[in-house]
């Protein structure tokens, strides 16, 4: 059983398209995150959700819209994709209080051409 | 605001030797958690070790130990008896409330 699963693993798309990345966790965690890892491997937090509510939005462009239909899912929709959006996107979840490890999905490698 | 600093972009270590990866952090919160993650070339994020801000003893997990110096705000990772499979990127991270932030990472290369 995969604890945090992301789909798709790879995504190649053209500039201007709209795409979604799905994330599901079966750990019963309250908090979920989206991270962007750029070509220099820096992991930048994008969003943090707690029990379906947006807690943190780290100055992410409006083209990125997270959706949490329930606390087990946190999907990421990206409109009007740009070349600079190419990166690996990680979903993660953790329990509250967040004093134990966060579990990560396998990542989605997004390539915008 | 919280900040995590890893000053070593890359390190080389001989197989079977120990290596210390530096991490300093800054936060105004009294309650926080410190983590180390490993990211091999395959890309997955692997949890290694956790230290809570109120934990008085340094955390250990097998060959990994976390040297926690609260007054200095440092949380260095020590990997003992390095193995070739330890070659990877290592991230220090800190969690406060609903935010888990990462340092820039240190690439470790283990030489045979």
mmCIF file of C-alpha atoms in Angstrom, chain A residues 9 31 33 35 37 40-43 45 48-50 55-56 58 90 92 94 96 98-106, chain B residues 4 32-33 35 37 39-47 50 52 89 91 95-105:
data_model
loop_
_atom_site.group_PDB
_atom_site.id
_atom_site.type_symbol
_atom_site.label_atom_id
_atom_site.label_comp_id
_atom_site.label_asym_id
_atom_site.label_seq_id
_atom_site.Cartn_x
_atom_site.Cartn_y
_atom_site.Cartn_z
ATOM 1 C CA UNK A 9 4.802 10.466 -12.437
ATOM 2 C CA UNK A 31 -1.850 18.177 6.888
ATOM 3 C CA UNK A 33 1.683 19.972 1.254
ATOM 4 C CA UNK A 35 6.476 21.392 -2.963
ATOM 5 C CA UNK A 37 11.853 21.153 -6.604
ATOM 6 C CA UNK A 40 19.081 23.104 -8.448
ATOM 7 C CA UNK A 41 17.217 20.636 -6.200
ATOM 8 C CA UNK A 42 15.882 23.366 -3.925
ATOM 9 C CA UNK A 43 12.604 22.294 -2.297
ATOM 10 C CA UNK A 45 6.943 24.885 -0.207
ATOM 11 C CA UNK A 48 0.007 23.745 3.070
ATOM 12 C CA UNK A 49 -3.475 22.446 3.844
ATOM 13 C CA UNK A 50 -4.907 21.317 7.139
ATOM 14 C CA UNK A 55 -3.113 27.358 5.649
ATOM 15 C CA UNK A 56 -0.082 28.499 3.693
ATOM 16 C CA UNK A 58 3.855 30.856 -0.356
ATOM 17 C CA UNK A 90 6.139 16.672 -4.559
ATOM 18 C CA UNK A 92 3.540 15.259 1.187
ATOM 19 C CA UNK A 94 2.040 14.745 7.991
ATOM 20 C CA UNK A 96 -0.646 17.011 13.722
ATOM 21 C CA UNK A 98 3.802 17.873 13.083
ATOM 22 C CA UNK A 99 6.414 16.254 15.248
ATOM 23 C CA UNK A 100 6.816 13.158 13.157
ATOM 24 C CA UNK A 101 8.031 12.668 9.666
ATOM 25 C CA UNK A 102 6.250 13.972 6.629
ATOM 26 C CA UNK A 103 5.622 11.274 4.043
ATOM 27 C CA UNK A 104 6.334 12.172 0.441
ATOM 28 C CA UNK A 105 4.872 11.025 -2.818
ATOM 29 C CA UNK A 106 7.242 9.845 -5.524
ATOM 30 C CA UNK B 4 17.275 26.534 7.426
ATOM 31 C CA UNK B 32 9.528 22.839 16.407
ATOM 32 C CA UNK B 33 10.812 19.669 14.843
ATOM 33 C CA UNK B 35 14.369 16.410 10.253
ATOM 34 C CA UNK B 37 15.806 13.509 4.522
ATOM 35 C CA UNK B 39 17.174 12.021 -1.799
ATOM 36 C CA UNK B 40 19.053 9.504 -3.948
ATOM 37 C CA UNK B 41 19.443 9.964 -7.678
ATOM 38 C CA UNK B 42 16.169 8.085 -8.186
ATOM 39 C CA UNK B 43 14.405 11.111 -6.720
ATOM 40 C CA UNK B 44 12.340 9.835 -3.811
ATOM 41 C CA UNK B 45 12.447 11.579 -0.438
ATOM 42 C CA UNK B 46 13.496 9.206 2.336
ATOM 43 C CA UNK B 47 13.043 10.161 5.977
ATOM 44 C CA UNK B 50 13.747 13.415 13.683
ATOM 45 C CA UNK B 52 11.979 17.577 18.639
ATOM 46 C CA UNK B 89 21.453 14.601 -1.598
ATOM 47 C CA UNK B 91 18.172 17.835 3.224
ATOM 48 C CA UNK B 95 8.588 22.075 10.947
ATOM 49 C CA UNK B 96 6.652 24.617 12.927
ATOM 50 C CA UNK B 97 2.870 24.507 13.039
ATOM 51 C CA UNK B 98 1.769 23.859 9.475
ATOM 52 C CA UNK B 99 4.987 24.606 7.662
ATOM 53 C CA UNK B 100 7.788 22.207 6.767
ATOM 54 C CA UNK B 101 10.743 24.067 5.266
ATOM 55 C CA UNK B 102 13.928 22.689 3.767
ATOM 56 C CA UNK B 103 17.537 23.752 3.501
ATOM 57 C CA UNK B 104 19.323 23.880 0.157
ATOM 58 C CA UNK B 105 20.750 20.394 0.578
#
